[in-house]
PDB file of C-alpha atoms in Angstrom:
ATOM      1  CA  MET A   1     119.221 185.812  58.451  1.00 52.00           C
ATOM      2  CA  ALA A   2     119.128 188.685  56.062  1.00 54.00           C
ATOM      3  CA  ALA A   3     118.844 192.614  56.362  1.00 51.00           C
ATOM      4  CA  ALA A   4     117.152 194.583  54.085  1.00 50.00           C
ATOM      5  CA  ALA A   5     117.290 198.382  54.636  1.00 43.00           C
ATOM      6  CA  ALA A   6     115.757 200.462  52.482  1.00 38.00           C
ATOM      7  CA  ALA A   7     113.612 204.040  52.246  1.00 36.00           C
ATOM      8  CA  ALA A   8     111.920 206.251  49.831  1.00 34.00           C
ATOM      9  CA  PRO A   9     113.042 208.203  48.237  1.00 34.00           C
ATOM     10  CA  GLY A  10     116.660 207.765  49.630  1.00 34.00           C
ATOM     11  CA  ALA A  11     118.136 205.539  52.613  1.00 32.00           C
ATOM     12  CA  LEU A  12     121.490 204.471  52.945  1.00 33.00           C
ATOM     13  CA  GLY A  13     122.746 201.740  55.214  1.00 33.00           C
ATOM     14  CA  ALA A  14     125.230 201.559  56.255  1.00 32.00           C
ATOM     15  CA  LEU A  15     126.778 199.082  59.565  1.00 31.00           C
ATOM     16  CA  GLN A  16     128.728 195.730  60.361  1.00 32.00           C
ATOM     17  CA  ALA A  17     125.503 193.368  60.530  1.00 34.00           C
ATOM     18  CA  GLY A  18     127.499 190.427  61.372  1.00 33.00           C
ATOM     19  CA  ARG A  19     125.293 187.562  60.854  1.00 32.00           C
ATOM     20  CA  ALA A  20     122.823 189.550  59.375  1.00 32.00           C
ATOM     21  CA  ARG A  21     123.305 190.416  55.510  1.00 33.00           C
ATOM     22  CA  LEU A  22     122.282 194.436  55.214  1.00 33.00           C
ATOM     23  CA  VAL A  23     121.708 195.882  51.257  1.00 34.00           C
ATOM     24  CA  ALA A  24     120.513 199.015  51.739  1.00 36.00           C
ATOM     25  CA  ALA A  25     118.328 200.399  48.737  1.00 34.00           C
ATOM     26  CA  CYS A  26     118.467 204.210  47.961  1.00 34.00           C
ATOM     27  CA  CYS A  27     116.332 206.190  46.065  1.00 33.00           C
ATOM     28  CA  ALA A  28     117.408 208.721  44.106  1.00 33.00           C
ATOM     29  CA  ARG A  29     116.541 211.012  40.908  1.00 32.00           C
ATOM     30  CA  LEU A  30     119.987 211.312  39.700  1.00 34.00           C
ATOM     31  CA  GLY A  31     120.428 210.745  36.296  1.00 34.00           C
ATOM     32  CA  PRO A  32     122.331 211.549  31.242  1.00 33.00           C
ATOM     33  CA  GLY A  33     125.566 209.768  31.196  1.00 32.00           C
ATOM     34  CA  TRP A  34     126.872 206.263  30.554  1.00 32.00           C
ATOM     35  CA  ARG A  35     125.084 202.762  29.354  1.00 31.00           C
ATOM     36  CA  LEU A  36     127.076 200.007  32.134  1.00 31.00           C
ATOM     37  CA  PRO A  37     126.217 196.579  31.855  1.00 32.00           C
ATOM     38  CA  GLY A  38     122.794 194.889  32.684  1.00 34.00           C
ATOM     39  CA  SER A  39     122.168 191.766  34.940  1.00 34.00           C
ATOM     40  CA  LEU A  40     119.308 190.373  33.905  1.00 32.00           C
ATOM     41  CA  THR A  41     120.341 190.596  30.136  1.00 32.00           C
ATOM     42  CA  GLY A  42     123.618 189.978  28.477  1.00 32.00           C
ATOM     43  CA  PRO A  43     126.235 192.767  29.734  1.00 32.00           C
ATOM     44  CA  ARG A  44     126.772 196.416  27.856  1.00 32.00           C
ATOM     45  CA  VAL A  45     129.721 197.925  28.138  1.00 29.00           C
ATOM     46  CA  GLY A  46     129.933 201.761  28.645  1.00 31.00           C
ATOM     47  CA  PRO A  47     133.407 203.784  28.762  1.00 28.00           C
ATOM     48  CA  ALA A  48     136.283 201.820  28.973  1.00 26.00           C
ATOM     49  CA  MET A  49     137.266 203.108  32.185  1.00 27.00           C
ATOM     50  CA  TRP A  50     134.281 201.692  33.913  1.00 29.00           C
ATOM     51  CA  ALA A  51     134.861 198.210  32.333  1.00 27.00           C
ATOM     52  CA  ARG A  52     137.031 197.315  35.153  1.00 27.00           C
ATOM     53  CA  GLY A  53     134.223 198.038  37.358  1.00 30.00           C
ATOM     54  CA  TRP A  54     132.448 194.410  36.973  1.00 31.00           C
ATOM     55  CA  ALA A  55     132.394 191.298  36.528  1.00 30.00           C
ATOM     56  CA  PRO A  56     129.437 189.211  34.383  1.00 30.00           C
ATOM     57  CA  VAL A  57     129.276 185.864  34.498  1.00 30.00           C
ATOM     58  CA  ALA A  58     128.330 184.280  31.354  1.00 29.00           C
ATOM     59  CA  GLY A  59     124.775 184.194  30.983  1.00 32.00           C
ATOM     60  CA  GLY A  60     123.518 187.394  32.826  1.00 35.00           C
ATOM     61  CA  SER A  61     123.273 185.485  36.335  1.00 36.00           C
ATOM     62  CA  ALA A  62     124.660 186.978  39.280  1.00 41.00           C
ATOM     63  CA  PRO A  63     127.706 188.199  40.017  1.00 41.00           C
ATOM     64  CA  ARG A  64     130.372 186.323  41.112  1.00 41.00           C
ATOM     65  CA  ARG A  65     131.851 186.620  44.586  1.00 41.00           C
ATOM     66  CA  GLY A  66     135.737 186.275  45.883  1.00 38.00           C
ATOM     67  CA  TYR A  67     137.063 185.642  49.102  1.00 39.00           C
ATOM     68  CA  SER A  68     140.449 185.272  48.741  1.00 40.00           C
ATOM     69  CA  SER A  69     142.778 188.241  48.927  1.00 44.00           C
ATOM     70  CA  GLU A  70     143.434 188.278  45.733  1.00 49.00           C
ATOM     71  CA  VAL A  71     140.386 190.425  44.457  1.00 53.00           C
ATOM     72  CA  LYS A  72     141.464 192.735  41.902  1.00 66.00           C
ATOM     73  CA  THR A  73     141.367 196.331  43.456  1.00 68.00           C
ATOM     74  CA  GLU A  74     139.479 196.511  40.079  1.00 69.00           C
ATOM     75  CA  ASP A  75     136.520 194.002  41.333  1.00 85.00           C
ATOM     76  CA  GLU A  76     136.002 195.883  44.333  1.00 90.00           C
ATOM     77  CA  LEU A  77     132.852 197.891  43.246  1.00 92.00           C
ATOM     78  CA  ARG A  78     131.087 196.337  40.244  1.00 91.00           C
ATOM     79  CA  VAL A  79     128.041 198.496  38.854  1.00 92.00           C
ATOM     80  CA  ARG A  80     125.461 197.091  37.277  1.00 92.00           C
ATOM     81  CA  TYR A  81     122.642 198.713  35.172  1.00 93.00           C
ATOM     82  CA  LEU A  82     119.362 196.919  35.577  1.00 93.00           C
ATOM     83  CA  GLU A  83     117.303 195.626  32.201  1.00 91.00           C
ATOM     84  CA  GLU A  84     114.054 195.289  30.692  1.00 88.00           C
ATOM     85  CA  GLU A  85     111.477 195.412  33.433  1.00 88.00           C
ATOM     86  CA  ASN A  86     114.058 196.959  36.026  1.00 91.00           C
ATOM     87  CA  ARG A  87     115.693 199.415  33.956  1.00 90.00           C
ATOM     88  CA  GLY A  88     116.255 202.362  35.807  1.00 90.00           C
ATOM     89  CA  ILE A  89     117.753 200.253  38.839  1.00 93.00           C
ATOM     90  CA  VAL A  90     121.371 200.545  38.692  1.00 94.00           C
ATOM     91  CA  VAL A  91     123.262 197.936  41.594  1.00 94.00           C
ATOM     92  CA  LEU A  92     126.567 199.123  42.887  1.00 93.00           C
ATOM     93  CA  GLY A  93     128.252 196.117  44.499  1.00 93.00           C
ATOM     94  CA  ILE A  94     130.771 196.113  47.235  1.00 93.00           C
ATOM     95  CA  ASN A  95     133.008 192.879  46.905  1.00 91.00           C
ATOM     96  CA  ARG A  96     135.675 193.706  49.644  1.00 90.00           C
ATOM     97  CA  ALA A  97     135.313 190.179  51.559  1.00 89.00           C
ATOM     98  CA  TYR A  98     139.302 189.732  52.900  1.00 88.00           C
ATOM     99  CA  ALA A  99     138.595 193.255  54.220  1.00 90.00           C
ATOM    100  CA  LYS A 100     135.030 193.019  55.349  1.00 90.00           C
ATOM    101  CA  ASN A 101     133.638 195.096  52.585  1.00 90.00           C
ATOM    102  CA  SER A 102     135.189 198.093  54.557  1.00 89.00           C
ATOM    103  CA  PHE A 103     136.457 201.013  52.902  1.00 90.00           C
ATOM    104  CA  SER A 104     139.626 201.786  51.461  1.00 89.00           C
ATOM    105  CA  LYS A 105     141.217 204.663  49.525  1.00 88.00           C
ATOM    106  CA  ASN A 106     140.570 202.565  46.211  1.00 90.00           C
ATOM    107  CA  LEU A 107     137.047 201.649  47.005  1.00 92.00           C
ATOM    108  CA  VAL A 108     136.342 205.585  47.826  1.00 90.00           C
ATOM    109  CA  LYS A 109     137.769 206.221  44.717  1.00 90.00           C
ATOM    110  CA  MET A 110     135.551 204.125  43.227  1.00 91.00           C
ATOM    111  CA  LEU A 111     132.412 204.733  44.289  1.00 90.00           C
ATOM    112  CA  SER A 112     132.664 209.159  44.083  1.00 90.00           C
ATOM    113  CA  LYS A 113     133.282 207.823  40.582  1.00 90.00           C
ATOM    114  CA  ALA A 114     130.697 205.843  40.867  1.00 91.00           C
ATOM    115  CA  VAL A 115     127.832 208.451  42.139  1.00 89.00           C
ATOM    116  CA  ASP A 116     129.345 211.007  40.298  1.00 88.00           C
ATOM    117  CA  ALA A 117     128.599 209.546  36.573  1.00 89.00           C
ATOM    118  CA  LEU A 118     125.055 208.359  37.891  1.00 89.00           C
ATOM    119  CA  LYS A 119     123.934 211.884  39.461  1.00 85.00           C
ATOM    120  CA  SER A 120     123.807 213.301  35.755  1.00 84.00           C
ATOM    121  CA  ASP A 121     122.183 209.963  34.233  1.00 87.00           C
ATOM    122  CA  LYS A 122     118.477 211.266  33.933  1.00 83.00           C
ATOM    123  CA  LYS A 123     117.667 207.677  33.413  1.00 87.00           C
ATOM    124  CA  VAL A 124     118.385 206.147  36.349  1.00 89.00           C
ATOM    125  CA  ARG A 125     116.011 206.319  38.933  1.00 88.00           C
ATOM    126  CA  THR A 126     116.697 204.206  41.917  1.00 89.00           C
ATOM    127  CA  ILE A 127     120.078 202.915  42.709  1.00 90.00           C
ATOM    128  CA  ILE A 128     120.625 199.544  45.509  1.00 91.00           C
ATOM    129  CA  VAL A 129     124.353 199.077  47.492  1.00 91.00           C
ATOM    130  CA  ARG A 130     124.275 195.838  48.058  1.00 91.00           C
ATOM    131  CA  SER A 131     127.303 193.724  49.188  1.00 90.00           C
ATOM    132  CA  GLU A 132     128.549 190.452  47.635  1.00 90.00           C
ATOM    133  CA  VAL A 133     130.071 189.119  50.277  1.00 88.00           C
ATOM    134  CA  PRO A 134     128.003 187.058  52.549  1.00 84.00           C
ATOM    135  CA  GLY A 135     127.337 187.696  56.589  1.00 80.00           C
ATOM    136  CA  ILE A 136     128.049 191.388  55.821  1.00 83.00           C
ATOM    137  CA  PHE A 137     127.647 194.986  54.493  1.00 86.00           C
ATOM    138  CA  CYS A 138     130.891 196.754  55.802  1.00 85.00           C
ATOM    139  CA  ALA A 139     132.880 196.990  58.296  1.00 85.00           C
ATOM    140  CA  GLY A 140     133.758 200.838  57.991  1.00 83.00           C
ATOM    141  CA  ALA A 141     136.457 202.077  57.133  1.00 84.00           C
ATOM    142  CA  ASP A 142     139.663 200.235  56.369  1.00 87.00           C
ATOM    143  CA  LEU A 143     141.805 200.184  59.579  1.00 87.00           C
ATOM    144  CA  LYS A 144     144.665 197.935  58.642  1.00 88.00           C
ATOM    145  CA  GLU A 145     144.967 200.892  55.239  1.00 87.00           C
ATOM    146  CA  ARG A 146     144.502 203.403  58.222  1.00 87.00           C
ATOM    147  CA  VAL A 147     147.725 202.518  60.119  1.00 87.00           C
ATOM    148  CA  LYS A 148     150.111 203.171  57.714  1.00 88.00           C
ATOM    149  CA  MET A 149     148.342 206.684  56.693  1.00 88.00           C
ATOM    150  CA  ASN A 150     150.186 209.364  57.144  1.00 87.00           C
ATOM    151  CA  PRO A 151     148.512 211.790  59.878  1.00 86.00           C
ATOM    152  CA  SER A 152     148.344 213.910  56.899  1.00 88.00           C
ATOM    153  CA  GLU A 153     146.335 211.669  54.756  1.00 86.00           C
ATOM    154  CA  VAL A 154     143.600 210.991  57.235  1.00 88.00           C
ATOM    155  CA  GLY A 155     141.483 213.689  58.005  1.00 87.00           C
ATOM    156  CA  PRO A 156     140.895 213.960  53.870  1.00 87.00           C
ATOM    157  CA  PHE A 157     140.498 210.635  53.370  1.00 87.00           C
ATOM    158  CA  VAL A 158     137.397 210.632  56.028  1.00 86.00           C
ATOM    159  CA  SER A 159     136.368 213.756  54.700  1.00 87.00           C
ATOM    160  CA  LYS A 160     136.128 211.404  51.365  1.00 86.00           C
ATOM    161  CA  ILE A 161     134.233 208.899  52.983  1.00 85.00           C
ATOM    162  CA  ARG A 162     131.719 210.981  54.683  1.00 85.00           C
ATOM    163  CA  ALA A 163     131.717 213.397  50.958  1.00 85.00           C
ATOM    164  CA  VAL A 164     130.593 209.889  49.349  1.00 84.00           C
ATOM    165  CA  ILE A 165     127.964 208.675  51.548  1.00 81.00           C
ATOM    166  CA  ASN A 166     126.030 211.983  51.776  1.00 80.00           C
ATOM    167  CA  GLU A 167     125.928 212.098  48.419  1.00 77.00           C
ATOM    168  CA  ILE A 168     123.891 208.587  48.296  1.00 72.00           C
ATOM    169  CA  GLY A 169     120.612 210.284  48.964  1.00 74.00           C
ATOM    170  CA  GLY A 170     119.172 211.306  52.419  1.00 56.00           C
ATOM    171  CA  THR A 171     121.865 209.933  54.858  1.00 52.00           C
ATOM    172  CA  GLN A 172     120.661 211.109  58.815  1.00 58.00           C
ATOM    173  CA  ARG A 173     123.568 210.631  61.318  1.00 72.00           C
ATOM    174  CA  LEU A 174     122.542 208.082  63.864  1.00 82.00           C
ATOM    175  CA  PRO A 175     121.064 209.711  66.704  1.00 84.00           C
ATOM    176  CA  ARG A 176     118.635 211.289  64.399  1.00 82.00           C
ATOM    177  CA  ALA A 177     117.674 207.600  62.997  1.00 82.00           C
ATOM    178  CA  ILE A 178     117.288 206.243  66.480  1.00 87.00           C
ATOM    179  CA  GLY A 179     117.570 208.767  69.156  1.00 87.00           C
ATOM    180  CA  ILE A 180     120.487 210.432  71.253  1.00 88.00           C
ATOM    181  CA  SER A 181     120.499 207.660  73.779  1.00 91.00           C
ATOM    182  CA  LEU A 182     120.506 204.448  72.450  1.00 90.00           C
ATOM    183  CA  ALA A 183     123.147 205.826  69.547  1.00 89.00           C
ATOM    184  CA  LYS A 184     125.473 207.005  72.734  1.00 90.00           C
ATOM    185  CA  GLU A 185     125.073 203.246  73.899  1.00 90.00           C
ATOM    186  CA  LEU A 186     125.726 201.758  70.676  1.00 89.00           C
ATOM    187  CA  ILE A 187     128.909 204.241  69.732  1.00 87.00           C
ATOM    188  CA  PHE A 188     130.347 203.812  73.110  1.00 90.00           C
ATOM    189  CA  SER A 189     130.230 200.132  73.106  1.00 91.00           C
ATOM    190  CA  ALA A 190     131.371 199.174  69.159  1.00 85.00           C
ATOM    191  CA  ARG A 191     128.485 196.617  69.766  1.00 86.00           C
ATOM    192  CA  VAL A 192     127.903 194.802  66.916  1.00 83.00           C
ATOM    193  CA  LEU A 193     124.037 194.226  65.763  1.00 84.00           C
ATOM    194  CA  ASP A 194     122.293 191.531  64.164  1.00 84.00           C
ATOM    195  CA  GLY A 195     119.425 191.973  61.466  1.00 84.00           C
ATOM    196  CA  GLN A 196     116.861 191.401  63.924  1.00 89.00           C
ATOM    197  CA  GLU A 197     118.398 193.856  66.557  1.00 90.00           C
ATOM    198  CA  ALA A 198     119.377 196.107  64.089  1.00 88.00           C
ATOM    199  CA  LYS A 199     115.401 196.155  62.790  1.00 90.00           C
ATOM    200  CA  ALA A 200     114.669 196.466  66.683  1.00 90.00           C
ATOM    201  CA  VAL A 201     116.002 199.752  66.815  1.00 88.00           C
ATOM    202  CA  GLY A 202     114.918 201.275  64.068  1.00 87.00           C
ATOM    203  CA  LEU A 203     118.562 201.038  62.285  1.00 85.00           C
ATOM    204  CA  ILE A 204     116.798 198.936  58.983  1.00 86.00           C
ATOM    205  CA  SER A 205     113.701 198.372  57.871  1.00 88.00           C
ATOM    206  CA  HIS A 206     113.400 194.784  56.605  1.00 91.00           C
ATOM    207  CA  VAL A 207     114.856 191.294  57.882  1.00 89.00           C
ATOM    208  CA  LEU A 208     114.280 188.194  56.311  1.00 88.00           C
ATOM    209  CA  GLU A 209     114.935 184.306  55.947  1.00 88.00           C
ATOM    210  CA  GLN A 210     118.509 183.948  53.920  1.00 87.00           C
ATOM    211  CA  ASN A 211     117.287 182.036  50.823  1.00 88.00           C
ATOM    212  CA  GLN A 212     118.838 178.941  49.316  1.00 87.00           C
ATOM    213  CA  GLU A 213     120.903 181.404  46.543  1.00 86.00           C
ATOM    214  CA  GLY A 214     121.901 183.999  49.293  1.00 84.00           C
ATOM    215  CA  ASP A 215     120.916 187.045  48.099  1.00 87.00           C
ATOM    216  CA  ALA A 216     117.099 187.569  50.507  1.00 89.00           C
ATOM    217  CA  ALA A 217     118.268 191.164  51.179  1.00 88.00           C
ATOM    218  CA  TYR A 218     119.100 192.191  47.127  1.00 90.00           C
ATOM    219  CA  ARG A 219     115.852 190.932  46.128  1.00 92.00           C
ATOM    220  CA  LYS A 220     113.918 192.621  49.001  1.00 92.00           C
ATOM    221  CA  ALA A 221     115.493 195.858  47.685  1.00 91.00           C
ATOM    222  CA  LEU A 222     115.038 194.756  44.407  1.00 92.00           C
ATOM    223  CA  ASP A 223     111.430 194.079  45.331  1.00 93.00           C
ATOM    224  CA  LEU A 224     111.345 197.581  46.959  1.00 92.00           C
ATOM    225  CA  ALA A 225     112.710 199.535  44.295  1.00 92.00           C
ATOM    226  CA  ARG A 226     110.540 198.355  41.351  1.00 92.00           C
ATOM    227  CA  GLU A 227     108.086 200.120  43.693  1.00 91.00           C
ATOM    228  CA  PHE A 228     109.387 203.465  43.159  1.00 90.00           C
ATOM    229  CA  LEU A 229     110.096 203.081  38.909  1.00 87.00           C
ATOM    230  CA  PRO A 230     106.391 203.562  38.269  1.00 86.00           C
ATOM    231  CA  GLN A 231     105.996 207.274  40.421  1.00 87.00           C
ATOM    232  CA  GLY A 232     107.674 210.664  38.817  1.00 87.00           C
ATOM    233  CA  PRO A 233     111.253 211.572  39.667  1.00 87.00           C
ATOM    234  CA  VAL A 234     110.430 215.053  39.954  1.00 88.00           C
ATOM    235  CA  ALA A 235     108.011 214.669  42.501  1.00 88.00           C
ATOM    236  CA  MET A 236     110.700 211.979  43.757  1.00 88.00           C
ATOM    237  CA  ARG A 237     113.732 214.486  43.671  1.00 87.00           C
ATOM    238  CA  VAL A 238     111.686 217.809  45.183  1.00 90.00           C
ATOM    239  CA  ALA A 239     109.757 214.622  48.017  1.00 90.00           C
ATOM    240  CA  LYS A 240     114.040 213.884  49.152  1.00 88.00           C
ATOM    241  CA  LEU A 241     114.592 216.881  48.953  1.00 88.00           C
ATOM    242  CA  ALA A 242     111.205 218.058  51.628  1.00 91.00           C
ATOM    243  CA  ILE A 243     112.261 215.389  53.403  1.00 89.00           C
ATOM    244  CA  ASN A 244     116.157 215.614  54.315  1.00 84.00           C
ATOM    245  CA  GLN A 245     116.064 219.332  54.672  1.00 87.00           C
ATOM    246  CA  GLY A 246     113.073 219.172  56.878  1.00 88.00           C
ATOM    247  CA  MET A 247     114.268 216.976  59.095  1.00 83.00           C
ATOM    248  CA  GLU A 248     116.791 219.362  60.099  1.00 84.00           C
ATOM    249  CA  VAL A 249     114.633 222.526  60.953  1.00 89.00           C
ATOM    250  CA  ASP A 250     111.512 222.625  63.189  1.00 90.00           C
ATOM    251  CA  LEU A 251     107.969 221.605  61.855  1.00 91.00           C
ATOM    252  CA  VAL A 252     106.945 225.184  60.680  1.00 92.00           C
ATOM    253  CA  THR A 253     110.287 225.155  58.300  1.00 92.00           C
ATOM    254  CA  GLY A 254     109.382 222.040  57.348  1.00 90.00           C
ATOM    255  CA  LEU A 255     106.202 223.140  56.236  1.00 92.00           C
ATOM    256  CA  ALA A 256     107.667 225.457  54.178  1.00 93.00           C
ATOM    257  CA  ILE A 257     110.120 223.692  52.639  1.00 91.00           C
ATOM    258  CA  GLU A 258     107.428 221.044  51.815  1.00 92.00           C
ATOM    259  CA  GLU A 259     105.810 224.350  50.365  1.00 91.00           C
ATOM    260  CA  ALA A 260     108.286 225.468  48.371  1.00 91.00           C
ATOM    261  CA  CYS A 261     109.526 221.751  46.699  1.00 90.00           C
ATOM    262  CA  TYR A 262     105.591 221.427  45.666  1.00 89.00           C
ATOM    263  CA  ALA A 263     106.187 224.778  43.893  1.00 90.00           C
ATOM    264  CA  GLN A 264     108.532 223.219  41.586  1.00 88.00           C
ATOM    265  CA  THR A 265     106.802 220.568  40.448  1.00 88.00           C
ATOM    266  CA  ILE A 266     103.468 222.864  39.074  1.00 87.00           C
ATOM    267  CA  SER A 267     104.873 224.029  36.360  1.00 88.00           C
ATOM    268  CA  THR A 268     106.370 220.914  34.777  1.00 89.00           C
ATOM    269  CA  LYS A 269     105.299 218.239  32.230  1.00 89.00           C
ATOM    270  CA  ASP A 270     105.347 215.314  34.311  1.00 89.00           C
ATOM    271  CA  ARG A 271     102.719 217.235  36.818  1.00 88.00           C
ATOM    272  CA  LEU A 272     100.298 217.754  34.178  1.00 89.00           C
ATOM    273  CA  GLU A 273     100.987 214.034  32.794  1.00 87.00           C
ATOM    274  CA  GLY A 274      99.915 212.574  36.122  1.00 87.00           C
ATOM    275  CA  LEU A 275      96.885 214.187  36.022  1.00 88.00           C
ATOM    276  CA  LEU A 276      95.844 212.951  32.083  1.00 88.00           C
ATOM    277  CA  ALA A 277      96.903 209.803  32.857  1.00 87.00           C
ATOM    278  CA  PHE A 278      94.709 209.659  35.918  1.00 88.00           C
ATOM    279  CA  LYS A 279      91.532 210.818  34.164  1.00 89.00           C
ATOM    280  CA  GLU A 280      92.559 208.387  31.516  1.00 89.00           C
ATOM    281  CA  LYS A 281      92.808 205.690  33.700  1.00 89.00           C
ATOM    282  CA  ARG A 282      96.550 204.635  32.188  1.00 88.00           C
ATOM    283  CA  SER A 283      99.074 204.792  34.055  1.00 87.00           C
ATOM    284  CA  PRO A 284     101.930 207.444  33.361  1.00 87.00           C
ATOM    285  CA  ARG A 285     104.634 208.040  31.058  1.00 86.00           C
ATOM    286  CA  TYR A 286     106.751 209.855  33.112  1.00 85.00           C
ATOM    287  CA  LYS A 287     109.991 211.836  31.219  1.00 83.00           C
ATOM    288  CA  GLY A 288     111.248 214.030  34.542  1.00 82.00           C
ATOM    289  CA  GLU A 289     110.478 216.807  33.068  1.00 81.00           C
TER     290      GLU A 289
END
């Protein structure tokens, strides 16, 4: 069984899915920066510091999976720019099999660098965060590493994890996603959910039968990301802002936020392009301006 979590524009699912495979499709108007390797074509290497963050396979097939404790720290996060019809989609692949993809200081550092780079790249339209480890998405913080930390290190480390997650669009606290009562039940019991259970409580959007390649959740996330690509990046950005901020306030204030967000699109070239494309019965050519 595989599970895929996705929301437009912007959600990151992060839980230990047990028998399920959880992949979060994160839609973000991030934006000028680097070229990282493609996954559907031959690799294209960006800056040297990023040449360490991925491991391509000859022929452009799916990345190698490492399952031993000898996985190099630089391979714990693999960043791939997709190409051709998937141009604009970036995949962040987490690969800490020996630690169930738990957040170590190194992994958090790599995620932070990746997100900082992608935020400034206007060509990036959608991010898919996936596990490259069968059977699990993320087990949370690396407690084996945590126990070795000096008490003074714990607070800043937890804050760093929170900051990184918040940077990948639209993360909401568990009670906001599934309600206070159920959130308390899950938190107090430390219960592990499989894919069907996670979908039943509204924590993820899709549960799929696993395919032969073992990447059904990723494929579903990729399908969703492709649906996001044709939409105007300016509209996506303000819609995301309206949703995220609107969830924090009452309805009247939320509607005011929505109105203010829409006002930001009126003077943009993308809005005029969308209207012209509709009139001419063609696909719009958005530039994010």
